[in-house]
Amino acid sequence: MFDPRDLQNILGSVQEQLKEMDERAKQKVIESKSGGGLINVKFNGAGELIDIDIDEELLSDKQALQILLISAINEGYKQIEDSKQDNVFEQLRNINPFKF
């Protein structure tokens, strides 16, 4: 028979796991490069840009700098989304609704 308390326990457990996942994501560093390493950007797993490193030879070529910077940032955001999906699928595999 269905017991609403079981569902409440499951949902509470899932919420706790999601909070833990968010905290772990903030600790993770995702790095993206473009232009053969002329641009290097770093994000935390929560999607916050935390560092940009630009090779000095790019400083005189504004157009190349813009293109490579956009490329590195977009690639970083893609990696963040991929990482979030992987984490969600991992958490879903670890959820056992019958352990309560």
PDB file of C-alpha atoms in Angstrom:
ATOM      1  CA  MET A   1       0.000   0.000   0.000  1.00  0.00           C
ATOM      2  CA  PHE A   2       1.181   3.521  -0.775  1.00  0.00           C
ATOM      3  CA  ASP A   3       2.427   5.488   2.199  1.00  0.00           C
ATOM      4  CA  PRO A   4       2.855   9.241   1.610  1.00  0.00           C
ATOM      5  CA  ARG A   5       5.601   9.317   4.241  1.00  0.00           C
ATOM      6  CA  ASP A   6       7.716   7.037   2.041  1.00  0.00           C
ATOM      7  CA  LEU A   7       7.414   9.507  -0.821  1.00  0.00           C
ATOM      8  CA  GLN A   8       8.266  12.371   1.511  1.00  0.00           C
ATOM      9  CA  ASN A   9      11.382  10.515   2.702  1.00  0.00           C
ATOM     10  CA  ILE A  10      12.453   9.816  -0.880  1.00  0.00           C
ATOM     11  CA  LEU A  11      11.981  13.444  -1.924  1.00  0.00           C
ATOM     12  CA  GLY A  12      13.859  14.674   1.148  1.00  0.00           C
ATOM     13  CA  SER A  13      16.744  12.352   0.337  1.00  0.00           C
ATOM     14  CA  VAL A  14      16.827  13.533  -3.276  1.00  0.00           C
ATOM     15  CA  GLN A  15      16.875  17.171  -2.130  1.00  0.00           C
ATOM     16  CA  GLU A  16      19.817  16.485   0.177  1.00  0.00           C
ATOM     17  CA  GLN A  17      21.684  14.730  -2.617  1.00  0.00           C
ATOM     18  CA  LEU A  18      21.066  17.661  -4.982  1.00  0.00           C
ATOM     19  CA  LYS A  19      22.420  20.114  -2.386  1.00  0.00           C
ATOM     20  CA  GLU A  20      25.524  17.970  -1.927  1.00  0.00           C
ATOM     21  CA  MET A  21      25.941  17.776  -5.697  1.00  0.00           C
ATOM     22  CA  ASP A  22      25.773  21.586  -5.972  1.00  0.00           C
ATOM     23  CA  GLU A  23      28.409  21.983  -3.267  1.00  0.00           C
ATOM     24  CA  ARG A  24      30.724  19.488  -4.977  1.00  0.00           C
ATOM     25  CA  ALA A  25      30.181  21.295  -8.287  1.00  0.00           C
ATOM     26  CA  LYS A  26      31.393  24.577  -6.792  1.00  0.00           C
ATOM     27  CA  GLN A  27      34.656  22.858  -5.835  1.00  0.00           C
ATOM     28  CA  LYS A  28      35.223  21.409  -9.304  1.00  0.00           C
ATOM     29  CA  VAL A  29      37.340  23.391 -11.780  1.00  0.00           C
ATOM     30  CA  ILE A  30      36.604  23.113 -15.488  1.00  0.00           C
ATOM     31  CA  GLU A  31      39.272  24.398 -17.851  1.00  0.00           C
ATOM     32  CA  SER A  32      38.838  25.287 -21.511  1.00  0.00           C
ATOM     33  CA  LYS A  33      41.471  26.441 -23.995  1.00  0.00           C
ATOM     34  CA  SER A  34      41.440  27.865 -27.500  1.00  0.00           C
ATOM     35  CA  GLY A  35      44.014  28.966 -30.023  1.00  0.00           C
ATOM     36  CA  GLY A  36      46.348  26.163 -29.052  1.00  0.00           C
ATOM     37  CA  GLY A  37      46.445  27.395 -25.468  1.00  0.00           C
ATOM     38  CA  LEU A  38      46.677  31.136 -26.219  1.00  0.00           C
ATOM     39  CA  ILE A  39      43.449  31.567 -24.255  1.00  0.00           C
ATOM     40  CA  ASN A  40      42.741  29.576 -21.111  1.00  0.00           C
ATOM     41  CA  VAL A  41      39.540  30.054 -19.111  1.00  0.00           C
ATOM     42  CA  LYS A  42      38.488  28.350 -15.892  1.00  0.00           C
ATOM     43  CA  PHE A  43      35.023  27.893 -14.441  1.00  0.00           C
ATOM     44  CA  ASN A  44      33.794  26.289 -11.295  1.00  0.00           C
ATOM     45  CA  GLY A  45      31.228  23.540 -11.709  1.00  0.00           C
ATOM     46  CA  ALA A  46      28.451  25.969 -10.831  1.00  0.00           C
ATOM     47  CA  GLY A  47      29.178  27.866 -14.055  1.00  0.00           C
ATOM     48  CA  GLU A  48      30.997  30.843 -12.586  1.00  0.00           C
ATOM     49  CA  LEU A  49      33.977  32.128 -14.578  1.00  0.00           C
ATOM     50  CA  ILE A  50      36.877  32.147 -12.121  1.00  0.00           C
ATOM     51  CA  ASP A  51      39.966  32.857 -14.262  1.00  0.00           C
ATOM     52  CA  ILE A  52      41.034  34.013 -17.716  1.00  0.00           C
ATOM     53  CA  ASP A  53      44.599  33.726 -18.985  1.00  0.00           C
ATOM     54  CA  ILE A  54      45.458  35.450 -22.275  1.00  0.00           C
ATOM     55  CA  ASP A  55      48.805  35.031 -23.982  1.00  0.00           C
ATOM     56  CA  GLU A  56      50.434  38.425 -24.499  1.00  0.00           C
ATOM     57  CA  GLU A  57      50.900  37.913 -28.247  1.00  0.00           C
ATOM     58  CA  LEU A  58      47.118  38.145 -28.661  1.00  0.00           C
ATOM     59  CA  LEU A  59      46.889  41.585 -27.085  1.00  0.00           C
ATOM     60  CA  SER A  60      47.776  43.287 -30.356  1.00  0.00           C
ATOM     61  CA  ASP A  61      45.117  41.427 -32.387  1.00  0.00           C
ATOM     62  CA  LYS A  62      41.735  42.426 -31.012  1.00  0.00           C
ATOM     63  CA  GLN A  63      39.687  40.393 -33.508  1.00  0.00           C
ATOM     64  CA  ALA A  64      41.611  37.162 -32.904  1.00  0.00           C
ATOM     65  CA  LEU A  65      41.422  37.766 -29.154  1.00  0.00           C
ATOM     66  CA  GLN A  66      37.642  38.159 -29.295  1.00  0.00           C
ATOM     67  CA  ILE A  67      37.126  35.058 -31.452  1.00  0.00           C
ATOM     68  CA  LEU A  68      39.368  32.847 -29.314  1.00  0.00           C
ATOM     69  CA  LEU A  69      37.910  34.154 -26.067  1.00  0.00           C
ATOM     70  CA  ILE A  70      34.349  33.476 -27.220  1.00  0.00           C
ATOM     71  CA  SER A  71      35.379  30.011 -28.372  1.00  0.00           C
ATOM     72  CA  ALA A  72      37.032  29.137 -25.054  1.00  0.00           C
ATOM     73  CA  ILE A  73      34.107  30.447 -22.998  1.00  0.00           C
ATOM     74  CA  ASN A  74      31.515  28.607 -25.086  1.00  0.00           C
ATOM     75  CA  GLU A  75      33.499  25.371 -24.839  1.00  0.00           C
ATOM     76  CA  GLY A  76      33.739  25.844 -21.075  1.00  0.00           C
ATOM     77  CA  TYR A  77      29.973  26.270 -20.764  1.00  0.00           C
ATOM     78  CA  LYS A  78      29.460  23.124 -22.848  1.00  0.00           C
ATOM     79  CA  GLN A  79      31.780  21.191 -20.534  1.00  0.00           C
ATOM     80  CA  ILE A  80      29.869  22.519 -17.499  1.00  0.00           C
ATOM     81  CA  GLU A  81      26.545  21.339 -18.920  1.00  0.00           C
ATOM     82  CA  ASP A  82      28.012  17.938 -19.783  1.00  0.00           C
ATOM     83  CA  SER A  83      29.405  17.652 -16.268  1.00  0.00           C
ATOM     84  CA  LYS A  84      26.045  18.567 -14.719  1.00  0.00           C
ATOM     85  CA  GLN A  85      24.264  15.950 -16.817  1.00  0.00           C
ATOM     86  CA  ASP A  86      26.813  13.314 -15.866  1.00  0.00           C
ATOM     87  CA  ASN A  87      26.373  14.182 -12.187  1.00  0.00           C
ATOM     88  CA  VAL A  88      22.578  14.000 -12.389  1.00  0.00           C
ATOM     89  CA  PHE A  89      22.663  10.611 -14.117  1.00  0.00           C
ATOM     90  CA  GLU A  90      25.154   9.358 -11.528  1.00  0.00           C
ATOM     91  CA  GLN A  91      22.916  10.511  -8.699  1.00  0.00           C
ATOM     92  CA  LEU A  92      19.867   8.898 -10.288  1.00  0.00           C
ATOM     93  CA  ARG A  93      21.713   5.596 -10.547  1.00  0.00           C
ATOM     94  CA  ASN A  94      22.587   5.818  -6.841  1.00  0.00           C
ATOM     95  CA  ILE A  95      19.043   6.519  -5.646  1.00  0.00           C
ATOM     96  CA  ASN A  96      17.408   3.496  -4.107  1.00  0.00           C
ATOM     97  CA  PRO A  97      13.810   4.281  -3.135  1.00  0.00           C
ATOM     98  CA  PHE A  98      13.544   1.032  -1.196  1.00  0.00           C
ATOM     99  CA  LYS A  99      16.227   1.808   1.376  1.00  0.00           C
ATOM    100  CA  PHE A 100      13.834   3.670   3.683  1.00  0.00           C
TER     101      PHE A 100
END
